[in-house]
GROMACS .gro file of N, CA, C and O in nm:
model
  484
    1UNK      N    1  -0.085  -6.299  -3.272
    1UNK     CA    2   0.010  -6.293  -3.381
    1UNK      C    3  -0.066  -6.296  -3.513
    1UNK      O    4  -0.170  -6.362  -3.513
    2UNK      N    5  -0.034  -6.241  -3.615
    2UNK     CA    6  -0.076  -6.213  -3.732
    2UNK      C    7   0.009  -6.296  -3.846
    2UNK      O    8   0.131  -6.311  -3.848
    3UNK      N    9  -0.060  -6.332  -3.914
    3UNK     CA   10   0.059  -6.413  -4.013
    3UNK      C   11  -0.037  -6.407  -4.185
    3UNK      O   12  -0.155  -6.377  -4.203
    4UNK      N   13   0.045  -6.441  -4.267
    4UNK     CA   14   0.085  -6.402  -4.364
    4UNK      C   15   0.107  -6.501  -4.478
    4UNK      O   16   0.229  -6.482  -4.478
    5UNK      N   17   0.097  -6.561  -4.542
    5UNK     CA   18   0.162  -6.658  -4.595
    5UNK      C   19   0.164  -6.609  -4.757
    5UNK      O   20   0.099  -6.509  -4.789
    6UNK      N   21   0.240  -6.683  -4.856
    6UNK     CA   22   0.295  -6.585  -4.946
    6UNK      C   23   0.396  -6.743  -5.024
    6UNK      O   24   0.435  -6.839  -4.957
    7UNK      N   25   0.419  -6.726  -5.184
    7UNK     CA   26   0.516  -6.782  -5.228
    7UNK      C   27   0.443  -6.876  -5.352
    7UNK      O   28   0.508  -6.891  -5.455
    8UNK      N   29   0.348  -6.920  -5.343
    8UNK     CA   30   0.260  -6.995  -5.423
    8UNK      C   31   0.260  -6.973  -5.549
    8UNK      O   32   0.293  -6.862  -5.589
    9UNK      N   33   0.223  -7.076  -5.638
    9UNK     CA   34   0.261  -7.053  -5.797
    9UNK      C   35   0.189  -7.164  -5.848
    9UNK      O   36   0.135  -7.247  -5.775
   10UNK      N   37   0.187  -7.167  -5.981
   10UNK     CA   38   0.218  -7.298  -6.033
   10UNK      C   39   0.329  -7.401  -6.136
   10UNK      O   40   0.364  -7.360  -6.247
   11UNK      N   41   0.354  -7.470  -6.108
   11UNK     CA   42   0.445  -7.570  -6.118
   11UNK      C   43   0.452  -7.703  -6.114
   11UNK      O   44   0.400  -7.771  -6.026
   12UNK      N   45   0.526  -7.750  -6.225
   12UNK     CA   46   0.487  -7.858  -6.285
   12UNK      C   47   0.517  -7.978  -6.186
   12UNK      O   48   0.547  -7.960  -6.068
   13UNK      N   49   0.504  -8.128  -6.260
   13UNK     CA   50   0.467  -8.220  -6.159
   13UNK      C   51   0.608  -8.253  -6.105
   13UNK      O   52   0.675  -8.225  -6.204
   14UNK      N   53   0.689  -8.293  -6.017
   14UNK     CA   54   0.856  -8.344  -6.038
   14UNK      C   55   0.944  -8.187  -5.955
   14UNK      O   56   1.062  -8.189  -5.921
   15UNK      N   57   0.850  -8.067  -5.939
   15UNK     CA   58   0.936  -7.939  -5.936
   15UNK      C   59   0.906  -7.950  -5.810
   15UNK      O   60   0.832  -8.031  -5.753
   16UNK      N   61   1.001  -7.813  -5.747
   16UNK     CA   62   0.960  -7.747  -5.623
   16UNK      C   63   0.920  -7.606  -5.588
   16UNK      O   64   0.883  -7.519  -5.666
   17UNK      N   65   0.936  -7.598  -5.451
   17UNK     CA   66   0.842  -7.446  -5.470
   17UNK      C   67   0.873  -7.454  -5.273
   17UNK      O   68   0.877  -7.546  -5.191
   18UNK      N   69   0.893  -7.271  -5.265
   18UNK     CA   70   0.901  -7.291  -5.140
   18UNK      C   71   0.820  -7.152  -5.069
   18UNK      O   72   0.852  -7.036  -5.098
   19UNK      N   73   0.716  -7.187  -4.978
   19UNK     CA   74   0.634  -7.075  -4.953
   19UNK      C   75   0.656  -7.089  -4.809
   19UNK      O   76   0.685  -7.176  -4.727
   20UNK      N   77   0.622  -6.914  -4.816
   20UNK     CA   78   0.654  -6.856  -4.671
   20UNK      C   79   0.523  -6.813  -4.577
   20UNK      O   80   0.409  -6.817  -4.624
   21UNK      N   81   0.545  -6.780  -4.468
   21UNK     CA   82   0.456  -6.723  -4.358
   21UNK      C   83   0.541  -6.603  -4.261
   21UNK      O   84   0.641  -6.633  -4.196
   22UNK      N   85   0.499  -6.500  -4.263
   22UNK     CA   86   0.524  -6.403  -4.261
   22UNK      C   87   0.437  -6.304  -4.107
   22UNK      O   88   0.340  -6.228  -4.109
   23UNK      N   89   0.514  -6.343  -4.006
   23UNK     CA   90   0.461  -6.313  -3.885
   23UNK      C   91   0.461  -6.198  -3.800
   23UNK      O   92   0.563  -6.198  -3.732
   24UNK      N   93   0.390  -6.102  -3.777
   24UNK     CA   94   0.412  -6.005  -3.701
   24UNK      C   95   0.368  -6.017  -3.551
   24UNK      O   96   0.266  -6.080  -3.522
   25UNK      N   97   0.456  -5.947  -3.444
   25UNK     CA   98   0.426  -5.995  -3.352
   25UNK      C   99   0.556  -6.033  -3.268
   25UNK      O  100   0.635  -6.100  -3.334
   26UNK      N  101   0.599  -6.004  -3.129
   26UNK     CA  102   0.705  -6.019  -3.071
   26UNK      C  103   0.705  -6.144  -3.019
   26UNK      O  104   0.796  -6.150  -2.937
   27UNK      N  105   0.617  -6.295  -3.031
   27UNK     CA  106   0.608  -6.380  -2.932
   27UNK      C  107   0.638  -6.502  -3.034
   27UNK      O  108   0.636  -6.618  -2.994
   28UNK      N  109   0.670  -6.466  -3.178
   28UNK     CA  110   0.686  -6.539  -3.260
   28UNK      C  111   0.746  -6.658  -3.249
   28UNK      O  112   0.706  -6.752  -3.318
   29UNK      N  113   0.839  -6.669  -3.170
   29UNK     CA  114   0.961  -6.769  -3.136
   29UNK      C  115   0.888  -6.878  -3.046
   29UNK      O  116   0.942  -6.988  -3.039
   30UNK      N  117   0.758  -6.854  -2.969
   30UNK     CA  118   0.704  -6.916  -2.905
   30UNK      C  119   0.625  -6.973  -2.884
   30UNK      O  120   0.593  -7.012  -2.772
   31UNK      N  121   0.546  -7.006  -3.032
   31UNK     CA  122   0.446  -7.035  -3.090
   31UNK      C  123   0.502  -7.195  -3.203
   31UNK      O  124   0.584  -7.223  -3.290
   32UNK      N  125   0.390  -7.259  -3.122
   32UNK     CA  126   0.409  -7.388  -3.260
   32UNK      C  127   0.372  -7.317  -3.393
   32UNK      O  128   0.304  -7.214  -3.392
   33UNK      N  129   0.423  -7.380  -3.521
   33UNK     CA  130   0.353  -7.324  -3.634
   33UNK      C  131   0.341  -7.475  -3.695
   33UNK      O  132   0.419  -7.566  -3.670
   34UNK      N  133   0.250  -7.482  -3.764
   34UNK     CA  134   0.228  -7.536  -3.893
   34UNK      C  135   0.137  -7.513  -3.977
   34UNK      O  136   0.050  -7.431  -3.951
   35UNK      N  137   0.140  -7.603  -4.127
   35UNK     CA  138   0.135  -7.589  -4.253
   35UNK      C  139  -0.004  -7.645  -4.255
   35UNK      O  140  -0.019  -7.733  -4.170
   36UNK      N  141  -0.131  -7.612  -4.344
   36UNK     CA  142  -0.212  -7.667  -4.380
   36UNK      C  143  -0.251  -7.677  -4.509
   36UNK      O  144  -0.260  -7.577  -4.581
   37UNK      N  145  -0.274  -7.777  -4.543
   37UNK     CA  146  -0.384  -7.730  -4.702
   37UNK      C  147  -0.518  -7.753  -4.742
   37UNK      O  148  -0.593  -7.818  -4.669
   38UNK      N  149  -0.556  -7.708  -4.850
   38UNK     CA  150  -0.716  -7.765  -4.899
   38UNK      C  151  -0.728  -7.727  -4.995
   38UNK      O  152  -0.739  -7.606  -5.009
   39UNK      N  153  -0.735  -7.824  -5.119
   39UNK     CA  154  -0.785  -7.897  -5.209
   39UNK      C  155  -0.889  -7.861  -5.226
   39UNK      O  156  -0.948  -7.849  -5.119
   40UNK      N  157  -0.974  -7.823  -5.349
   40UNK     CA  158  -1.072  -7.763  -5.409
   40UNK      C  159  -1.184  -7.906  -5.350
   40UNK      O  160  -1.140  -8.020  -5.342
   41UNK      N  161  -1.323  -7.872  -5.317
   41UNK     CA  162  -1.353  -7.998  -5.272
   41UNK      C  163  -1.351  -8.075  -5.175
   41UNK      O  164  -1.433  -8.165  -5.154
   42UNK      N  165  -1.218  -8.036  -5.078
   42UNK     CA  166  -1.165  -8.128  -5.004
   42UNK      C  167  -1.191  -8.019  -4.881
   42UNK      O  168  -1.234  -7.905  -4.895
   43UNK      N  169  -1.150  -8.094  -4.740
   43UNK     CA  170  -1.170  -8.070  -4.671
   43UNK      C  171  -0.984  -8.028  -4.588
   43UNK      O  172  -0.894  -8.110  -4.608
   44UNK      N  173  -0.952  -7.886  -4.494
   44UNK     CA  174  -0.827  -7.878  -4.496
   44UNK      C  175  -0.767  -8.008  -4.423
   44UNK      O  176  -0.824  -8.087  -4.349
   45UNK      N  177  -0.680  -8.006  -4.452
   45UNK     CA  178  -0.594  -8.126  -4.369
   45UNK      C  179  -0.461  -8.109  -4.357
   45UNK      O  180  -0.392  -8.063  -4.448
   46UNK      N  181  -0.416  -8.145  -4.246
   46UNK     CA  182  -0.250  -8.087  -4.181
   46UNK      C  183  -0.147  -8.140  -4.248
   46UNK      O  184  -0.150  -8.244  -4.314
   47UNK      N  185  -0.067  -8.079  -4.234
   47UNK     CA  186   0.064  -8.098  -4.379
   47UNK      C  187   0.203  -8.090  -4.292
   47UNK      O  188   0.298  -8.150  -4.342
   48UNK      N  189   0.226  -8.023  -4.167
   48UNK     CA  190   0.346  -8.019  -4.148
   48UNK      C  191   0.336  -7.946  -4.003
   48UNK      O  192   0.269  -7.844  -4.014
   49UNK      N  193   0.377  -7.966  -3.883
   49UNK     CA  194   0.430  -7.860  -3.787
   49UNK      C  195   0.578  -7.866  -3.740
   49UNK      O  196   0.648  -7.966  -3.743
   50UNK      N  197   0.620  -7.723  -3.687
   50UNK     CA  198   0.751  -7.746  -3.607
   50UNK      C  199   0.736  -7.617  -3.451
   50UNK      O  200   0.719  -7.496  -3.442
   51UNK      N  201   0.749  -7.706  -3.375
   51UNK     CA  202   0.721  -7.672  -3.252
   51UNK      C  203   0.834  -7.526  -3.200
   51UNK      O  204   0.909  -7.476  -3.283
   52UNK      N  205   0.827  -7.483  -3.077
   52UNK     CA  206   0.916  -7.363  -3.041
   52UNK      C  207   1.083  -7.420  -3.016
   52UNK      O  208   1.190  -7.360  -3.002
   53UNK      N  209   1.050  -7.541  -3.019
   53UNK     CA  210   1.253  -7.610  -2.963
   53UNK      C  211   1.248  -7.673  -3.121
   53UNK      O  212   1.322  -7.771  -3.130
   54UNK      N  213   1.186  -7.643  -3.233
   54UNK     CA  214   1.231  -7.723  -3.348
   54UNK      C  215   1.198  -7.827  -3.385
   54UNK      O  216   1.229  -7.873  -3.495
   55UNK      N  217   1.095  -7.913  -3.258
   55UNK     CA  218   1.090  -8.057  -3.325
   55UNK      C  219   0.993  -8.022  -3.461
   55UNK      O  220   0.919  -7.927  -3.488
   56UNK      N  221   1.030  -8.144  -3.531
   56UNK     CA  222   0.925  -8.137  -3.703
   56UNK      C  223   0.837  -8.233  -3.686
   56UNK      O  224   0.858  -8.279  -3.573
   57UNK      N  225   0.757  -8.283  -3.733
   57UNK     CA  226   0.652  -8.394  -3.778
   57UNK      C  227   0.552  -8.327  -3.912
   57UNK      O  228   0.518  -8.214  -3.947
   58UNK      N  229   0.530  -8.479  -3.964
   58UNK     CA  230   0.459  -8.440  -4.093
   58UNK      C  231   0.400  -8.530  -4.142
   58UNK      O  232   0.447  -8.644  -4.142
   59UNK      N  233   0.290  -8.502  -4.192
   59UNK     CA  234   0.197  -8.658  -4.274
   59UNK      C  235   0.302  -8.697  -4.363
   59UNK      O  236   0.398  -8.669  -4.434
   60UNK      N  237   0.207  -8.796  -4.306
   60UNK     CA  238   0.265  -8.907  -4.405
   60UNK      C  239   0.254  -8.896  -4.557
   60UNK      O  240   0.328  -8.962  -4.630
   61UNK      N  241   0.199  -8.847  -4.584
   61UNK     CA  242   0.142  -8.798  -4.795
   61UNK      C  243   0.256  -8.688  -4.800
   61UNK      O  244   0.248  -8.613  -4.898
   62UNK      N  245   0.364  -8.664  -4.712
   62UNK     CA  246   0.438  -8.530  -4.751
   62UNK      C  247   0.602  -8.578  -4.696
   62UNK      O  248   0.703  -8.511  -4.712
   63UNK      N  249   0.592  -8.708  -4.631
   63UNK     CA  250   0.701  -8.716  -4.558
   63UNK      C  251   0.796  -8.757  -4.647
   63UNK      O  252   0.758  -8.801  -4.756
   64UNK      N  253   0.979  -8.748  -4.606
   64UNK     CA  254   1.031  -8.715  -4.739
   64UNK      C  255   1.055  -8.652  -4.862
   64UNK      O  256   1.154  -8.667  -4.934
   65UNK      N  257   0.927  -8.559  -4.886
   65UNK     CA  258   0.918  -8.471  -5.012
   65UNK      C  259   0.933  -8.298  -4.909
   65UNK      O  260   1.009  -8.206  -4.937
   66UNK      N  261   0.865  -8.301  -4.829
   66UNK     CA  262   0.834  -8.162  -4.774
   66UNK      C  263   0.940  -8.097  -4.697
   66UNK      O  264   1.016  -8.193  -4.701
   67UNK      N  265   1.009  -8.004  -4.626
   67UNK     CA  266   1.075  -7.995  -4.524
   67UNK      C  267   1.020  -7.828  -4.469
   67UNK      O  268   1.039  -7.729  -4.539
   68UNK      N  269   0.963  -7.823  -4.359
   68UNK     CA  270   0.931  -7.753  -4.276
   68UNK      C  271   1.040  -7.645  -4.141
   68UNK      O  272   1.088  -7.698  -4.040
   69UNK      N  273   1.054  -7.511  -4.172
   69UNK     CA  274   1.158  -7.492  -4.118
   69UNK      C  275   1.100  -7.339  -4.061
   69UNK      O  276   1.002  -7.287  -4.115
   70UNK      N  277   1.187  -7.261  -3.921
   70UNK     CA  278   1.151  -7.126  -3.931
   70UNK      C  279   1.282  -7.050  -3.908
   70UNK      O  280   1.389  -7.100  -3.872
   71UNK      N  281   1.249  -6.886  -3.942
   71UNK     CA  282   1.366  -6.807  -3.865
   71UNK      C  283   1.295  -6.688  -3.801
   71UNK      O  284   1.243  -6.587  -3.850
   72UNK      N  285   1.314  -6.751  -3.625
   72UNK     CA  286   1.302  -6.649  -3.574
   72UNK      C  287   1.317  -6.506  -3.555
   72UNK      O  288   1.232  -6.428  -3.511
   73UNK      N  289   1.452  -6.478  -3.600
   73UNK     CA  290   1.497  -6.331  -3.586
   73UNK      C  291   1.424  -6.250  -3.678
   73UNK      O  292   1.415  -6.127  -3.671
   74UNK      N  293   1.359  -6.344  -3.789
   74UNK     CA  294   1.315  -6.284  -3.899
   74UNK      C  295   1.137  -6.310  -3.904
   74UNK      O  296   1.067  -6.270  -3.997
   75UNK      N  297   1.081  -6.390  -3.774
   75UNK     CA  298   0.945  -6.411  -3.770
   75UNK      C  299   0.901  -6.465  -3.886
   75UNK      O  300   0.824  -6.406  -3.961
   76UNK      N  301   0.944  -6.572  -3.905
   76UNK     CA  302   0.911  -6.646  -4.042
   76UNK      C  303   0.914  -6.789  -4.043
   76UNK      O  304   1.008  -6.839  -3.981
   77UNK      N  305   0.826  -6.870  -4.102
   77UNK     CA  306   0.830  -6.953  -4.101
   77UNK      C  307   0.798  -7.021  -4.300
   77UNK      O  308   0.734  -6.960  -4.385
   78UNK      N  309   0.874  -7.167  -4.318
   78UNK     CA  310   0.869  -7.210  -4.433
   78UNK      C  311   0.834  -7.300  -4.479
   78UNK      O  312   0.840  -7.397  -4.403
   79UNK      N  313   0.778  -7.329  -4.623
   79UNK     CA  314   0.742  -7.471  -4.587
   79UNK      C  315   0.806  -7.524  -4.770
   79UNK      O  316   0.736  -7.513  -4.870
   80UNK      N  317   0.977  -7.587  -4.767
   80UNK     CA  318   0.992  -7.609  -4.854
   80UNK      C  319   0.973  -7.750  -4.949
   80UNK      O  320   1.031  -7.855  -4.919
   81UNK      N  321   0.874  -7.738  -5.078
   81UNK     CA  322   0.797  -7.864  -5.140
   81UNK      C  323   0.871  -7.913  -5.258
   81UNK      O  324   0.861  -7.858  -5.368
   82UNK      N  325   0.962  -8.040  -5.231
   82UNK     CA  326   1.024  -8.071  -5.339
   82UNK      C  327   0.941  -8.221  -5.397
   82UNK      O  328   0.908  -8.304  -5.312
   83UNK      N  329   0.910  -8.248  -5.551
   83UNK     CA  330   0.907  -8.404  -5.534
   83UNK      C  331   0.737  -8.372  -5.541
   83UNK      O  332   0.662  -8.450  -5.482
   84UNK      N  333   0.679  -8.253  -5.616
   84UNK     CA  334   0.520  -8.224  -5.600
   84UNK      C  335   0.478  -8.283  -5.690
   84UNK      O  336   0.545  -8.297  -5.792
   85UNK      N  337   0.354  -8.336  -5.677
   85UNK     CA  338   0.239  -8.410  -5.721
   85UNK      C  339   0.154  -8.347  -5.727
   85UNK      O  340   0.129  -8.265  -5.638
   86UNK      N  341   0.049  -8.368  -5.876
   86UNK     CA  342  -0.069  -8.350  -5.855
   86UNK      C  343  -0.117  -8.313  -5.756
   86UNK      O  344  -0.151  -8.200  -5.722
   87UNK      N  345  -0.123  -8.422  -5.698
   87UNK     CA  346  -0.207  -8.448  -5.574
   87UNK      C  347  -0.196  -8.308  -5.445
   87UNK      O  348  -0.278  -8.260  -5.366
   88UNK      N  349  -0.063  -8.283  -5.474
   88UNK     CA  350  -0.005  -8.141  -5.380
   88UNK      C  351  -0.126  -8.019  -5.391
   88UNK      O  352  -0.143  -7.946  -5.293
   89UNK      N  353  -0.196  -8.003  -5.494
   89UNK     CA  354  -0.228  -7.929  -5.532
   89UNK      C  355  -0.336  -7.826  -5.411
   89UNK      O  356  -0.425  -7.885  -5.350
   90UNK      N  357  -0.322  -7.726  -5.397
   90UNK     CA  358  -0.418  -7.681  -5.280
   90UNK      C  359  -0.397  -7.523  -5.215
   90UNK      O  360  -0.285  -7.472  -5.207
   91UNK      N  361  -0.476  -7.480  -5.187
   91UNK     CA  362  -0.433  -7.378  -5.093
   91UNK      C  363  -0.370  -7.405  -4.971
   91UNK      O  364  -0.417  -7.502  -4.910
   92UNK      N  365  -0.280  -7.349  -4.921
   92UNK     CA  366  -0.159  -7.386  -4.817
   92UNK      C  367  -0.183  -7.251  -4.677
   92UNK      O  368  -0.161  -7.130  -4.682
   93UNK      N  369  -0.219  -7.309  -4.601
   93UNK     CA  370  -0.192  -7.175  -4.495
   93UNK      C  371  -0.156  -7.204  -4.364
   93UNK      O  372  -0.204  -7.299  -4.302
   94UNK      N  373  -0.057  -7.113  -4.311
   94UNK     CA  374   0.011  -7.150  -4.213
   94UNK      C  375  -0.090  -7.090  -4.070
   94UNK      O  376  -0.182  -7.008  -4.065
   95UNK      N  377  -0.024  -7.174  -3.967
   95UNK     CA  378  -0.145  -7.120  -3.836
   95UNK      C  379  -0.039  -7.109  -3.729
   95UNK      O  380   0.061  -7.176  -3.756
   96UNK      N  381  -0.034  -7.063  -3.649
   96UNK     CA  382   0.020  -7.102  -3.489
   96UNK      C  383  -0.122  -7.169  -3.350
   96UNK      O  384  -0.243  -7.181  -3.329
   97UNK      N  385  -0.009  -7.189  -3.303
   97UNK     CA  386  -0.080  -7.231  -3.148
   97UNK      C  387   0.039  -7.240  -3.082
   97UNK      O  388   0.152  -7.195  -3.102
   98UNK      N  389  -0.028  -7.334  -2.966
   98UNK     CA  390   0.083  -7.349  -2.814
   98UNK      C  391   0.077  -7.491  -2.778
   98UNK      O  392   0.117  -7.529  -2.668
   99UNK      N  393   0.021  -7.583  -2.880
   99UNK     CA  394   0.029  -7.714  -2.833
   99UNK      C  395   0.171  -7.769  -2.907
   99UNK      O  396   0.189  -7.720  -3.018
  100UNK      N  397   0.253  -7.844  -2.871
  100UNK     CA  398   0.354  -7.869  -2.962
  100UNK      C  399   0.326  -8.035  -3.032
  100UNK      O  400   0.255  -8.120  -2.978
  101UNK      N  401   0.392  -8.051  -3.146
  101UNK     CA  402   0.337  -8.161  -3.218
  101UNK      C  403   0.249  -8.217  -3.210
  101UNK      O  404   0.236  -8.327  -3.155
  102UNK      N  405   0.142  -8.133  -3.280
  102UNK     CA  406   0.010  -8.174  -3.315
  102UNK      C  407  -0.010  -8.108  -3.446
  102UNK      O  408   0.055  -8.009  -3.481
  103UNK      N  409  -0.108  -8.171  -3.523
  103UNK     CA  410  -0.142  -8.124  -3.684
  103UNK      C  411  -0.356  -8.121  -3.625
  103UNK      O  412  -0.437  -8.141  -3.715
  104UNK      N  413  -0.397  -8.101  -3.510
  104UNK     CA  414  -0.504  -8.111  -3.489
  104UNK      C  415  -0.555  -7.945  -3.507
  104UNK      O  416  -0.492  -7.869  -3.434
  105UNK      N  417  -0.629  -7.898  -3.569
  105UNK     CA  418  -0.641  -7.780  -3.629
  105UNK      C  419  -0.730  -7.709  -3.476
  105UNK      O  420  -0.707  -7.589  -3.462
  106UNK      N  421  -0.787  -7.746  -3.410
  106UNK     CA  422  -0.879  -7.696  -3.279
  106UNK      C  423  -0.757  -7.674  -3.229
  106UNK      O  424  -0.800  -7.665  -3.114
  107UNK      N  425  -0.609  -7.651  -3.211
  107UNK     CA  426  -0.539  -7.609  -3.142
  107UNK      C  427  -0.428  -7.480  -3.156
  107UNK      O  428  -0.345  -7.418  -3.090
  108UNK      N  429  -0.474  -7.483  -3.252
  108UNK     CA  430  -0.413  -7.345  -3.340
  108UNK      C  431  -0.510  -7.247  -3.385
  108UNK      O  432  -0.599  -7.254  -3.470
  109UNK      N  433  -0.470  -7.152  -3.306
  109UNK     CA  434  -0.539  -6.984  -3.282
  109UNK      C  435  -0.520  -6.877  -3.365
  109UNK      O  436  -0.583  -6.771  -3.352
  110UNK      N  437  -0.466  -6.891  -3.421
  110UNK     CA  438  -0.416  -6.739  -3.532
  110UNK      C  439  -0.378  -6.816  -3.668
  110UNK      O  440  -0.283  -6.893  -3.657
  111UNK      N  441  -0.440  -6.805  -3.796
  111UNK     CA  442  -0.434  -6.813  -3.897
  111UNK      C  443  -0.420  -6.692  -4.003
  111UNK      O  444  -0.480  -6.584  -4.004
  112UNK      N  445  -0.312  -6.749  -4.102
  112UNK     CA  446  -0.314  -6.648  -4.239
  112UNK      C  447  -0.395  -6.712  -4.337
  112UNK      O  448  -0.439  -6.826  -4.346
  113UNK      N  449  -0.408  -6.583  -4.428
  113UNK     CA  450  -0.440  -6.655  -4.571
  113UNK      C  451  -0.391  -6.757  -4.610
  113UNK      O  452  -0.295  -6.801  -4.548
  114UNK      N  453  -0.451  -6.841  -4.749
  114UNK     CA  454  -0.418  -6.920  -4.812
  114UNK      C  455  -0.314  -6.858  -4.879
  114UNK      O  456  -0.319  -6.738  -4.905
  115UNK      N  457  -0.199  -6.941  -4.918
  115UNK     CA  458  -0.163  -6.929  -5.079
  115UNK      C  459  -0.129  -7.076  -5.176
  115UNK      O  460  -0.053  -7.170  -5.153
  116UNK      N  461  -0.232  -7.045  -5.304
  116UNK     CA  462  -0.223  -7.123  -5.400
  116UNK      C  463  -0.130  -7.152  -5.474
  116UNK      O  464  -0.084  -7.089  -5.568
  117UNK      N  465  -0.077  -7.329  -5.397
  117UNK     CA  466   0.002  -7.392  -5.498
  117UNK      C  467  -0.062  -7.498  -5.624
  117UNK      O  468  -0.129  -7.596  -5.594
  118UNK      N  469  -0.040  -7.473  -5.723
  118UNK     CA  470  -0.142  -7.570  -5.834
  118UNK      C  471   0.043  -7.653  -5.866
  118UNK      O  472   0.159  -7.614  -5.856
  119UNK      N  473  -0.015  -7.763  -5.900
  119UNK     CA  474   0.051  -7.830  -5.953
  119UNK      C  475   0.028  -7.940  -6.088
  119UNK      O  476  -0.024  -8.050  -6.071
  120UNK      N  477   0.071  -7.895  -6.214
  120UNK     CA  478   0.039  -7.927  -6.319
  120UNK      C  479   0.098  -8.081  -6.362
  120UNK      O  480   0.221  -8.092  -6.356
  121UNK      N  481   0.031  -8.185  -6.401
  121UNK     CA  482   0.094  -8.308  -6.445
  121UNK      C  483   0.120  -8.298  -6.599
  121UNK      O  484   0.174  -8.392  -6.658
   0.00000   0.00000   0.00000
């Protein structure tokens, strides 16, 4: 599967912003996805998954602010950021795999680009 990710901007501290992943590929529906980011400097680190039956999980630095969602019919997956911080600040890219709820990056096989969310204080 091929994916895509897309939606990134910048935006101030308190706002939201909602970026997409954009999947080609007929097996879409059957694939865990989640969210990653990385911080200039930093090293990536997992931000969000939602498995093929829907379950969600999410760090803890995002829980409450983030909500993670997909539509199959449309091979897409979302990752909407309300409640951003500074700290949010990062390139964001979505991945699949076949393990379900896990944010462990060795388990996810197909990655898109980044897209850059900055977030201004």
């Amino acid at each position: 599967v091929q994916l895509q990710a897309s939606g990134g901007g910048l935006v101030q501290a308190g706002g939201s912003v909602k970026i997409s992943c954009a999947a080609a590929g007929t097996t879409f529906f059957a694939y865990t996805i989640a969210w990653f980011r990385q911080a200039p400097g930093k090293e990536r680190e997992w931000v969000a998954t939602i498995n093929a039956r829907e379950g969600l999980s999410y760090a803890d630095s995002v829980k409450g602010r983030f909500t993670i969602s997909r539509d199959n019919d449309n091979r897409r997956a979302f990752l909407q950021m309300n409640l951003l911080k500074p700290e949010d600040t990062g390139s964001y890219f979505c991945a699949a795999g076949v393990k379900e709820d896990t944010g462990d990056q060795r388990y996810f096989f197909y990655w898109g680009q980044g897209t850059l969310v900055t977030v201004s204080s």
